[in-house]
GROMACS .gro file of C-alpha atoms in nm:
model
  471
    1UNK     CA    1   3.190  -2.063  -2.463
    2UNK     CA    2   3.267  -1.694  -2.492
    3UNK     CA    3   3.159  -1.511  -2.808
    4UNK     CA    4   3.421  -1.285  -2.968
    5UNK     CA    5   3.397  -1.009  -3.231
    6UNK     CA    6   3.721  -0.883  -3.392
    7UNK     CA    7   3.726  -0.521  -3.518
    8UNK     CA    8   4.023  -0.399  -3.726
    9UNK     CA    9   4.046  -0.199  -4.049
   10UNK     CA   10   4.360  -0.387  -4.157
   11UNK     CA   11   4.229  -0.692  -4.343
   12UNK     CA   12   4.548  -0.894  -4.303
   13UNK     CA   13   4.556  -0.846  -3.927
   14UNK     CA   14   4.179  -0.897  -3.896
   15UNK     CA   15   4.172  -1.216  -4.101
   16UNK     CA   16   4.496  -1.339  -3.947
   17UNK     CA   17   4.356  -1.321  -3.593
   18UNK     CA   18   4.029  -1.471  -3.711
   19UNK     CA   19   4.166  -1.773  -3.896
   20UNK     CA   20   4.510  -1.855  -3.757
   21UNK     CA   21   4.415  -1.871  -3.391
   22UNK     CA   22   4.217  -2.181  -3.296
   23UNK     CA   23   3.970  -1.995  -3.078
   24UNK     CA   24   3.759  -2.295  -2.984
   25UNK     CA   25   4.068  -2.444  -2.818
   26UNK     CA   26   4.045  -2.155  -2.571
   27UNK     CA   27   3.668  -2.193  -2.518
   28UNK     CA   28   3.603  -1.893  -2.745
   29UNK     CA   29   3.359  -1.880  -3.036
   30UNK     CA   30   3.440  -1.628  -3.310
   31UNK     CA   31   3.103  -1.477  -3.399
   32UNK     CA   32   3.232  -1.233  -3.662
   33UNK     CA   33   3.470  -0.963  -3.779
   34UNK     CA   34   3.422  -0.594  -3.865
   35UNK     CA   35   3.640  -0.338  -4.040
   36UNK     CA   36   3.539  -0.031  -3.833
   37UNK     CA   37   3.329   0.073  -3.536
   38UNK     CA   38   3.012   0.138  -3.735
   39UNK     CA   39   3.035  -0.203  -3.900
   40UNK     CA   40   3.091  -0.358  -3.557
   41UNK     CA   41   2.783  -0.193  -3.406
   42UNK     CA   42   2.564  -0.330  -3.683
   43UNK     CA   43   2.687  -0.683  -3.617
   44UNK     CA   44   2.662  -0.644  -3.240
   45UNK     CA   45   2.295  -0.553  -3.274
   46UNK     CA   46   2.233  -0.888  -3.447
   47UNK     CA   47   2.454  -1.106  -3.226
   48UNK     CA   48   2.583  -0.960  -2.900
   49UNK     CA   49   2.933  -1.091  -2.818
   50UNK     CA   50   3.087  -1.131  -2.474
   51UNK     CA   51   3.419  -0.981  -2.585
   52UNK     CA   52   3.508  -0.722  -2.850
   53UNK     CA   53   3.871  -0.709  -2.964
   54UNK     CA   54   3.912  -0.372  -3.136
   55UNK     CA   55   4.179  -0.161  -3.298
   56UNK     CA   56   4.198   0.210  -3.213
   57UNK     CA   57   4.265   0.389  -3.541
   58UNK     CA   58   3.991   0.306  -3.794
   59UNK     CA   59   3.792   0.503  -4.055
   60UNK     CA   60   3.423   0.601  -4.022
   61UNK     CA   61   3.411   0.518  -3.650
   62UNK     CA   62   3.733   0.465  -3.457
   63UNK     CA   63   3.788   0.241  -3.157
   64UNK     CA   64   3.731   0.515  -2.898
   65UNK     CA   65   3.398   0.608  -3.056
   66UNK     CA   66   3.299   0.241  -3.060
   67UNK     CA   67   3.392   0.204  -2.692
   68UNK     CA   68   3.183   0.511  -2.611
   69UNK     CA   69   2.879   0.362  -2.789
   70UNK     CA   70   2.924   0.027  -2.616
   71UNK     CA   71   2.950   0.195  -2.275
   72UNK     CA   72   2.612   0.357  -2.338
   73UNK     CA   73   2.421   0.058  -2.476
   74UNK     CA   74   2.611  -0.267  -2.424
   75UNK     CA   75   2.775  -0.224  -2.086
   76UNK     CA   76   2.814  -0.598  -2.030
   77UNK     CA   77   3.054  -0.640  -2.322
   78UNK     CA   78   3.421  -0.667  -2.222
   79UNK     CA   79   3.645  -0.467  -2.458
   80UNK     CA   80   4.006  -0.556  -2.538
   81UNK     CA   81   4.204  -0.280  -2.713
   82UNK     CA   82   4.469  -0.336  -2.979
   83UNK     CA   83   4.711  -0.043  -2.961
   84UNK     CA   84   5.041   0.042  -3.124
   85UNK     CA   85   5.334   0.258  -3.029
   86UNK     CA   86   5.251   0.628  -3.033
   87UNK     CA   87   4.883   0.574  -2.954
   88UNK     CA   88   4.907   0.666  -2.586
   89UNK     CA   89   4.656   0.950  -2.624
   90UNK     CA   90   4.392   0.707  -2.754
   91UNK     CA   91   4.482   0.451  -2.491
   92UNK     CA   92   4.435   0.702  -2.210
   93UNK     CA   93   4.092   0.791  -2.351
   94UNK     CA   94   3.999   0.423  -2.349
   95UNK     CA   95   4.102   0.401  -1.984
   96UNK     CA   96   3.854   0.677  -1.903
   97UNK     CA   97   3.579   0.438  -2.017
   98UNK     CA   98   3.704   0.169  -1.781
   99UNK     CA   99   3.895  -0.038  -2.037
  100UNK     CA  100   4.139  -0.266  -1.855
  101UNK     CA  101   4.264  -0.505  -2.123
  102UNK     CA  102   4.523  -0.404  -2.385
  103UNK     CA  103   4.729  -0.587  -2.644
  104UNK     CA  104   5.032  -0.401  -2.771
  105UNK     CA  105   5.116  -0.442  -3.140
  106UNK     CA  106   5.299  -0.626  -3.277
  107UNK     CA  107   5.173  -0.934  -3.094
  108UNK     CA  108   5.157  -1.309  -3.127
  109UNK     CA  109   4.903  -1.575  -3.033
  110UNK     CA  110   5.045  -1.624  -2.684
  111UNK     CA  111   5.012  -1.255  -2.598
  112UNK     CA  112   4.660  -1.238  -2.742
  113UNK     CA  113   4.545  -1.554  -2.564
  114UNK     CA  114   4.692  -1.437  -2.232
  115UNK     CA  115   4.495  -1.112  -2.246
  116UNK     CA  116   4.183  -1.293  -2.369
  117UNK     CA  117   4.199  -1.524  -2.067
  118UNK     CA  118   4.192  -1.216  -1.843
  119UNK     CA  119   3.897  -1.084  -2.042
  120UNK     CA  120   3.714  -1.416  -1.996
  121UNK     CA  121   3.760  -1.388  -1.621
  122UNK     CA  122   3.602  -1.044  -1.630
  123UNK     CA  123   3.312  -1.183  -1.834
  124UNK     CA  124   3.264  -1.448  -1.564
  125UNK     CA  125   3.262  -1.183  -1.292
  126UNK     CA  126   3.006  -0.975  -1.479
  127UNK     CA  127   2.787  -1.278  -1.535
  128UNK     CA  128   2.801  -1.364  -1.165
  129UNK     CA  129   2.721  -1.005  -1.074
  130UNK     CA  130   2.420  -0.986  -1.304
  131UNK     CA  131   2.292  -1.325  -1.191
  132UNK     CA  132   2.316  -1.210  -0.831
  133UNK     CA  133   2.157  -0.878  -0.923
  134UNK     CA  134   1.863  -1.055  -1.088
  135UNK     CA  135   1.818  -1.268  -0.779
  136UNK     CA  136   1.846  -0.979  -0.537
  137UNK     CA  137   1.660  -0.714  -0.735
  138UNK     CA  138   1.309  -0.829  -0.637
  139UNK     CA  139   1.412  -0.833  -0.272
  140UNK     CA  140   1.576  -0.492  -0.306
  141UNK     CA  141   1.255  -0.350  -0.454
  142UNK     CA  142   1.051  -0.511  -0.179
  143UNK     CA  143   1.277  -0.351   0.082
  144UNK     CA  144   1.244  -0.008  -0.082
  145UNK     CA  145   0.867  -0.055  -0.099
  146UNK     CA  146   0.859  -0.155   0.268
  147UNK     CA  147   1.063   0.149   0.368
  148UNK     CA  148   0.839   0.376   0.160
  149UNK     CA  149   0.522   0.240   0.323
  150UNK     CA  150   0.654   0.258   0.678
  151UNK     CA  151   0.760   0.620   0.644
  152UNK     CA  152   1.136   0.594   0.587
  153UNK     CA  153   1.289   0.865   0.373
  154UNK     CA  154   1.399   0.747   0.028
  155UNK     CA  155   1.643   0.925  -0.201
  156UNK     CA  156   1.524   1.065  -0.533
  157UNK     CA  157   1.711   0.788  -0.715
  158UNK     CA  158   1.544   0.520  -0.501
  159UNK     CA  159   1.200   0.667  -0.565
  160UNK     CA  160   1.265   0.685  -0.939
  161UNK     CA  161   1.378   0.321  -0.940
  162UNK     CA  162   1.070   0.213  -0.745
  163UNK     CA  163   0.821   0.409  -0.957
  164UNK     CA  164   0.900   0.188  -1.256
  165UNK     CA  165   0.732  -0.104  -1.079
  166UNK     CA  166   0.426   0.089  -0.962
  167UNK     CA  167   0.100   0.093  -1.159
  168UNK     CA  168   0.082   0.407  -1.376
  169UNK     CA  169   0.445   0.479  -1.283
  170UNK     CA  170   0.338   0.563  -0.928
  171UNK     CA  171   0.092   0.834  -1.031
  172UNK     CA  172  -0.227   0.644  -0.947
  173UNK     CA  173  -0.266   0.316  -0.758
  174UNK     CA  174  -0.425   0.155  -0.453
  175UNK     CA  175  -0.273  -0.055  -0.178
  176UNK     CA  176  -0.422  -0.395  -0.106
  177UNK     CA  177  -0.318  -0.588   0.205
  178UNK     CA  178  -0.379  -0.949   0.302
  179UNK     CA  179  -0.313  -1.049   0.659
  180UNK     CA  180  -0.278  -1.371   0.857
  181UNK     CA  181  -0.199  -1.314   1.225
  182UNK     CA  182  -0.145  -1.681   1.309
  183UNK     CA  183   0.149  -1.769   1.086
  184UNK     CA  184   0.188  -1.483   0.841
  185UNK     CA  185   0.300  -1.570   0.487
  186UNK     CA  186   0.608  -1.744   0.355
  187UNK     CA  187   0.777  -1.578   0.058
  188UNK     CA  188   0.645  -1.836  -0.188
  189UNK     CA  189   0.293  -1.774  -0.056
  190UNK     CA  190   0.332  -1.400  -0.110
  191UNK     CA  191   0.449  -1.468  -0.464
  192UNK     CA  192   0.156  -1.702  -0.534
  193UNK     CA  193  -0.097  -1.450  -0.403
  194UNK     CA  194   0.056  -1.175  -0.617
  195UNK     CA  195   0.061  -1.394  -0.924
  196UNK     CA  196  -0.305  -1.496  -0.887
  197UNK     CA  197  -0.414  -1.141  -0.805
  198UNK     CA  198  -0.228  -0.992  -1.101
  199UNK     CA  199  -0.393  -1.236  -1.342
  200UNK     CA  200  -0.743  -1.178  -1.203
  201UNK     CA  201  -0.699  -0.798  -1.213
  202UNK     CA  202  -0.547  -0.834  -1.562
  203UNK     CA  203  -0.243  -0.627  -1.467
  204UNK     CA  204   0.035  -0.602  -1.724
  205UNK     CA  205   0.286  -0.745  -1.477
  206UNK     CA  206   0.270  -0.908  -1.137
  207UNK     CA  207   0.201  -0.636  -0.878
  208UNK     CA  208   0.482  -0.496  -0.669
  209UNK     CA  209   0.456  -0.638  -0.319
  210UNK     CA  210   0.627  -0.637   0.019
  211UNK     CA  211   0.575  -0.787   0.363
  212UNK     CA  212   0.516  -0.592   0.683
  213UNK     CA  213   0.400  -0.735   1.018
  214UNK     CA  214   0.207  -1.041   0.895
  215UNK     CA  215   0.071  -0.842   0.599
  216UNK     CA  216   0.156  -0.888   0.234
  217UNK     CA  217   0.089  -0.552   0.067
  218UNK     CA  218   0.039  -0.504  -0.307
  219UNK     CA  219   0.043  -0.189  -0.523
  220UNK     CA  220  -0.243  -0.248  -0.767
  221UNK     CA  221  -0.424  -0.073  -1.051
  222UNK     CA  222  -0.707   0.159  -0.951
  223UNK     CA  223  -1.047  -0.013  -0.960
  224UNK     CA  224  -1.382   0.011  -0.783
  225UNK     CA  225  -1.437  -0.138  -0.439
  226UNK     CA  226  -1.689  -0.380  -0.584
  227UNK     CA  227  -1.463  -0.515  -0.859
  228UNK     CA  228  -1.167  -0.532  -0.622
  229UNK     CA  229  -1.375  -0.718  -0.364
  230UNK     CA  230  -1.468  -0.978  -0.625
  231UNK     CA  231  -1.106  -1.008  -0.738
  232UNK     CA  232  -0.985  -1.060  -0.381
  233UNK     CA  233  -1.254  -1.320  -0.319
  234UNK     CA  234  -1.148  -1.513  -0.630
  235UNK     CA  235  -0.780  -1.479  -0.537
  236UNK     CA  236  -0.837  -1.623  -0.191
  237UNK     CA  237  -1.049  -1.905  -0.332
  238UNK     CA  238  -0.770  -2.000  -0.573
  239UNK     CA  239  -0.509  -1.970  -0.300
  240UNK     CA  240  -0.717  -2.190  -0.066
  241UNK     CA  241  -0.678  -2.478  -0.311
  242UNK     CA  242  -0.306  -2.480  -0.232
  243UNK     CA  243  -0.290  -2.339   0.121
  244UNK     CA  244  -0.546  -2.329   0.399
  245UNK     CA  245  -0.512  -1.996   0.578
  246UNK     CA  246  -0.753  -1.753   0.742
  247UNK     CA  247  -0.684  -1.429   0.553
  248UNK     CA  248  -0.824  -1.082   0.619
  249UNK     CA  249  -0.800  -0.819   0.345
  250UNK     CA  250  -0.814  -0.439   0.325
  251UNK     CA  251  -0.775  -0.174   0.054
  252UNK     CA  252  -0.668   0.189   0.072
  253UNK     CA  253  -0.794   0.483  -0.126
  254UNK     CA  254  -0.629   0.585  -0.453
  255UNK     CA  255  -0.311   0.793  -0.437
  256UNK     CA  256   0.032   0.859  -0.585
  257UNK     CA  257   0.372   0.750  -0.463
  258UNK     CA  258   0.415   1.061  -0.245
  259UNK     CA  259   0.130   0.952  -0.014
  260UNK     CA  260   0.224   0.584   0.015
  261UNK     CA  261   0.275   0.612   0.391
  262UNK     CA  262  -0.072   0.765   0.438
  263UNK     CA  263  -0.229   0.487   0.231
  264UNK     CA  264  -0.041   0.233   0.444
  265UNK     CA  265  -0.184   0.389   0.762
  266UNK     CA  266  -0.533   0.351   0.615
  267UNK     CA  267  -0.475  -0.024   0.596
  268UNK     CA  268  -0.365  -0.034   0.958
  269UNK     CA  269  -0.679   0.156   1.065
  270UNK     CA  270  -0.904  -0.085   0.876
  271UNK     CA  271  -0.748  -0.397   1.023
  272UNK     CA  272  -0.768  -0.251   1.372
  273UNK     CA  273  -1.134  -0.171   1.322
  274UNK     CA  274  -1.237  -0.533   1.274
  275UNK     CA  275  -0.965  -0.703   1.478
  276UNK     CA  276  -0.846  -0.884   1.164
  277UNK     CA  277  -1.163  -1.091   1.125
  278UNK     CA  278  -1.142  -1.293   0.807
  279UNK     CA  279  -1.518  -1.310   0.754
  280UNK     CA  280  -1.557  -0.934   0.725
  281UNK     CA  281  -1.488  -0.935   0.350
  282UNK     CA  282  -1.267  -0.673   0.185
  283UNK     CA  283  -1.234  -0.369   0.409
  284UNK     CA  284  -1.223  -0.044   0.213
  285UNK     CA  285  -1.123   0.296   0.344
  286UNK     CA  286  -1.407   0.547   0.304
  287UNK     CA  287  -1.392   0.756  -0.010
  288UNK     CA  288  -1.426   1.132  -0.007
  289UNK     CA  289  -1.794   1.095  -0.101
  290UNK     CA  290  -1.852   0.853   0.183
  291UNK     CA  291  -1.667   1.078   0.424
  292UNK     CA  292  -1.878   1.372   0.308
  293UNK     CA  293  -2.198   1.168   0.343
  294UNK     CA  294  -2.107   1.121   0.707
  295UNK     CA  295  -2.160   1.493   0.759
  296UNK     CA  296  -2.523   1.435   0.660
  297UNK     CA  297  -2.581   1.143   0.895
  298UNK     CA  298  -2.349   1.257   1.175
  299UNK     CA  299  -2.303   1.610   1.309
  300UNK     CA  300  -1.929   1.614   1.368
  301UNK     CA  301  -1.923   1.962   1.521
  302UNK     CA  302  -2.195   1.881   1.776
  303UNK     CA  303  -2.025   1.556   1.867
  304UNK     CA  304  -1.684   1.715   1.908
  305UNK     CA  305  -1.824   1.993   2.128
  306UNK     CA  306  -2.011   1.744   2.349
  307UNK     CA  307  -1.910   1.752   2.713
  308UNK     CA  308  -2.167   1.499   2.835
  309UNK     CA  309  -2.230   1.138   2.750
  310UNK     CA  310  -2.606   1.184   2.693
  311UNK     CA  311  -2.537   1.447   2.423
  312UNK     CA  312  -2.330   1.190   2.235
  313UNK     CA  313  -2.601   0.926   2.274
  314UNK     CA  314  -2.857   1.172   2.139
  315UNK     CA  315  -2.650   1.250   1.826
  316UNK     CA  316  -2.574   0.886   1.748
  317UNK     CA  317  -2.939   0.789   1.801
  318UNK     CA  318  -3.039   1.068   1.563
  319UNK     CA  319  -2.788   0.942   1.305
  320UNK     CA  320  -2.927   0.590   1.335
  321UNK     CA  321  -3.281   0.720   1.282
  322UNK     CA  322  -3.167   0.898   0.966
  323UNK     CA  323  -3.024   0.571   0.838
  324UNK     CA  324  -3.337   0.379   0.933
  325UNK     CA  325  -3.562   0.635   0.764
  326UNK     CA  326  -3.416   0.566   0.419
  327UNK     CA  327  -3.448   0.190   0.454
  328UNK     CA  328  -3.082   0.090   0.450
  329UNK     CA  329  -2.991  -0.273   0.505
  330UNK     CA  330  -2.786  -0.378   0.807
  331UNK     CA  331  -2.479  -0.419   0.584
  332UNK     CA  332  -2.526  -0.069   0.442
  333UNK     CA  333  -2.566   0.081   0.788
  334UNK     CA  334  -2.257  -0.103   0.904
  335UNK     CA  335  -2.059   0.031   0.608
  336UNK     CA  336  -2.162   0.389   0.690
  337UNK     CA  337  -2.074   0.345   1.057
  338UNK     CA  338  -1.736   0.198   0.961
  339UNK     CA  339  -1.670   0.500   0.740
  340UNK     CA  340  -1.778   0.730   1.023
  341UNK     CA  341  -1.545   0.563   1.273
  342UNK     CA  342  -1.242   0.604   1.047
  343UNK     CA  343  -1.337   0.962   0.954
  344UNK     CA  344  -1.407   1.056   1.317
  345UNK     CA  345  -1.069   0.925   1.429
  346UNK     CA  346  -0.895   1.159   1.186
  347UNK     CA  347  -1.138   1.443   1.261
  348UNK     CA  348  -1.057   1.452   1.633
  349UNK     CA  349  -0.691   1.362   1.586
  350UNK     CA  350  -0.717   1.025   1.760
  351UNK     CA  351  -0.529   0.824   1.500
  352UNK     CA  352  -0.333   0.631   1.763
  353UNK     CA  353  -0.650   0.521   1.937
  354UNK     CA  354  -0.773   0.171   1.859
  355UNK     CA  355  -1.066   0.191   1.622
  356UNK     CA  356  -1.399   0.038   1.718
  357UNK     CA  357  -1.487  -0.310   1.594
  358UNK     CA  358  -1.827  -0.234   1.444
  359UNK     CA  359  -1.833  -0.570   1.265
  360UNK     CA  360  -1.928  -0.758   1.582
  361UNK     CA  361  -2.230  -0.540   1.664
  362UNK     CA  362  -2.551  -0.717   1.567
  363UNK     CA  363  -2.826  -0.463   1.639
  364UNK     CA  364  -2.898  -0.093   1.593
  365UNK     CA  365  -2.937  -0.051   1.969
  366UNK     CA  366  -2.598  -0.209   2.039
  367UNK     CA  367  -2.441   0.008   1.770
  368UNK     CA  368  -2.577   0.325   1.935
  369UNK     CA  369  -2.433   0.226   2.273
  370UNK     CA  370  -2.096   0.098   2.152
  371UNK     CA  371  -2.029   0.386   1.915
  372UNK     CA  372  -2.134   0.644   2.176
  373UNK     CA  373  -1.904   0.495   2.440
  374UNK     CA  374  -1.618   0.487   2.191
  375UNK     CA  375  -1.671   0.853   2.100
  376UNK     CA  376  -1.681   0.946   2.469
  377UNK     CA  377  -1.348   0.769   2.507
  378UNK     CA  378  -1.196   0.963   2.218
  379UNK     CA  379  -1.313   1.288   2.380
  380UNK     CA  380  -1.199   1.186   2.730
  381UNK     CA  381  -1.533   1.272   2.892
  382UNK     CA  382  -1.584   0.953   3.087
  383UNK     CA  383  -1.639   1.007   3.459
  384UNK     CA  384  -1.541   0.757   3.725
  385UNK     CA  385  -1.733   0.636   4.026
  386UNK     CA  386  -2.008   0.380   4.079
  387UNK     CA  387  -2.291   0.632   4.049
  388UNK     CA  388  -2.152   0.779   3.726
  389UNK     CA  389  -2.116   0.432   3.579
  390UNK     CA  390  -2.472   0.349   3.686
  391UNK     CA  391  -2.595   0.672   3.527
  392UNK     CA  392  -2.426   0.583   3.199
  393UNK     CA  393  -2.607   0.249   3.200
  394UNK     CA  394  -2.937   0.430   3.258
  395UNK     CA  395  -2.868   0.659   2.963
  396UNK     CA  396  -2.771   0.361   2.746
  397UNK     CA  397  -3.106   0.200   2.827
  398UNK     CA  398  -3.298   0.521   2.749
  399UNK     CA  399  -3.147   0.566   2.404
  400UNK     CA  400  -3.154   0.194   2.323
  401UNK     CA  401  -3.530   0.200   2.395
  402UNK     CA  402  -3.595   0.554   2.280
  403UNK     CA  403  -3.916   0.478   2.087
  404UNK     CA  404  -4.057   0.236   2.342
  405UNK     CA  405  -4.391   0.384   2.454
  406UNK     CA  406  -4.370   0.188   2.779
  407UNK     CA  407  -4.039   0.346   2.873
  408UNK     CA  408  -4.068   0.489   3.226
  409UNK     CA  409  -3.895   0.467   3.561
  410UNK     CA  410  -4.091   0.162   3.664
  411UNK     CA  411  -4.014  -0.025   3.340
  412UNK     CA  412  -3.640   0.050   3.347
  413UNK     CA  413  -3.594  -0.007   3.720
  414UNK     CA  414  -3.793  -0.329   3.732
  415UNK     CA  415  -3.728  -0.499   3.397
  416UNK     CA  416  -3.383  -0.383   3.287
  417UNK     CA  417  -3.166  -0.243   3.563
  418UNK     CA  418  -3.332  -0.419   3.858
  419UNK     CA  419  -3.307  -0.111   4.077
  420UNK     CA  420  -3.529   0.045   4.341
  421UNK     CA  421  -3.755   0.303   4.171
  422UNK     CA  422  -3.700   0.573   4.432
  423UNK     CA  423  -3.324   0.526   4.418
  424UNK     CA  424  -3.338   0.540   4.038
  425UNK     CA  425  -3.528   0.871   4.051
  426UNK     CA  426  -3.286   1.029   4.298
  427UNK     CA  427  -2.981   0.924   4.097
  428UNK     CA  428  -3.133   1.060   3.778
  429UNK     CA  429  -3.226   1.401   3.920
  430UNK     CA  430  -2.890   1.436   4.095
  431UNK     CA  431  -2.701   1.382   3.769
  432UNK     CA  432  -2.931   1.528   3.504
  433UNK     CA  433  -3.099   1.807   3.708
  434UNK     CA  434  -3.433   1.697   3.562
  435UNK     CA  435  -3.692   1.439   3.644
  436UNK     CA  436  -3.676   1.132   3.424
  437UNK     CA  437  -4.013   1.197   3.261
  438UNK     CA  438  -3.922   1.558   3.177
  439UNK     CA  439  -3.585   1.455   3.035
  440UNK     CA  440  -3.738   1.184   2.817
  441UNK     CA  441  -4.014   1.414   2.690
  442UNK     CA  442  -3.775   1.697   2.603
  443UNK     CA  443  -3.533   1.455   2.435
  444UNK     CA  444  -3.808   1.309   2.219
  445UNK     CA  445  -3.938   1.653   2.123
  446UNK     CA  446  -3.589   1.770   2.024
  447UNK     CA  447  -3.530   1.447   1.832
  448UNK     CA  448  -3.855   1.500   1.640
  449UNK     CA  449  -3.757   1.860   1.561
  450UNK     CA  450  -3.416   1.757   1.432
  451UNK     CA  451  -3.562   1.480   1.217
  452UNK     CA  452  -3.821   1.722   1.080
  453UNK     CA  453  -3.544   1.961   0.978
  454UNK     CA  454  -3.372   1.677   0.794
  455UNK     CA  455  -3.692   1.577   0.615
  456UNK     CA  456  -3.750   1.943   0.524
  457UNK     CA  457  -3.409   1.957   0.359
  458UNK     CA  458  -3.207   2.142   0.620
  459UNK     CA  459  -3.088   2.117   0.974
  460UNK     CA  460  -2.990   2.411   1.188
  461UNK     CA  461  -2.634   2.337   1.285
  462UNK     CA  462  -2.641   2.616   1.541
  463UNK     CA  463  -2.932   2.484   1.746
  464UNK     CA  464  -2.806   2.422   2.095
  465UNK     CA  465  -2.953   2.114   2.256
  466UNK     CA  466  -2.721   2.146   2.553
  467UNK     CA  467  -2.894   2.473   2.642
  468UNK     CA  468  -3.241   2.335   2.699
  469UNK     CA  469  -3.135   1.995   2.828
  470UNK     CA  470  -2.942   2.140   3.118
  471UNK     CA  471  -3.164   2.440   3.175
   0.00000   0.00000   0.00000
């Protein structure tokens, strides 16, 4: 059935059309009559019709004014205009508002019904359009969101349309990604994850989401890493009741809609850093405070100016000793190293380089070696050749056993590297220009000095270790 409202100031014509035409025979339900535009608007607010049949010349609010109001507020209503001879000026104004259906007075039932049948067809088309629009709108938003994240340029209108679905209208939000490399996520799985997550985070509506390269990415309300980690854990537990999938998760920093692409890149960095391991918990990009704390534990300037592998080993060993001195747990040390790795990558401009998987390192000594080798790779200071590779192994052993009082040529050559002692000594002097014992003693003295500066509340950032170590 199609609901019809008749608007005409002439009572005879209004009542005649209302009562003498058997509207239900034409699948039309008469929902009311009105004697002018203002009266019609009041009734439309209470019961919105599909079709409005209106006269042009009426007191208080004429037909053109009514059409204007409907075009602003009730754009889905199809308007049929009753017009008489000499009303061309009004008719042309109605055409400017897109009115396509007219009945010329005087008219009979056949003429009215013929035009009303055309109006019904237009109602059907509008219904189909809006049904399709409702079905496609979520996918259209997802596509806009995907383009925004991956760096495509959006028009101002597209951004404005998308902001309506962002938390805080796009002014402040975080990105949360869930990833499954094996099979990805079907659309219904993405929807379920978003629905569960939105409820747990107590968001007003289900979070905006999209799908990029095996990742479902949500725009969520700003919250702490700890609360978000708990929410993600609960979400995955609930999801696991329906689907069994290994899912890794990562969260960006807070930002507005203008930095969506940068926040998206943070997610990519985090997943690369742990090779998408699902047992790593929620990965969180380091905050500004965490990034700044790295300047206390790690001397970025010294590291960046390093031109030798042993200088890097020294700095990372020093950083580890700082962490050990304040009694951090292994998880806390890992978190700081993860933050350092991400910060360092941006610091040296190596964003395209694969980030180090610190999650698989199970000891402080291994962390020193792996992180140092990764930094050397970012700085392109690796040297080739069997002797250079052997020398790097020697240096790894020295700094992995830095506090071992039994550390000497005999111990390293016999128990670790299984090398001839004389050969070991020659290789060391040839590469380091110092005897092993002198190098180790000077390194330990310098390490003690640097640690003492830290404990005293300052560290001389201009002290030049490279000067005495190569002298």
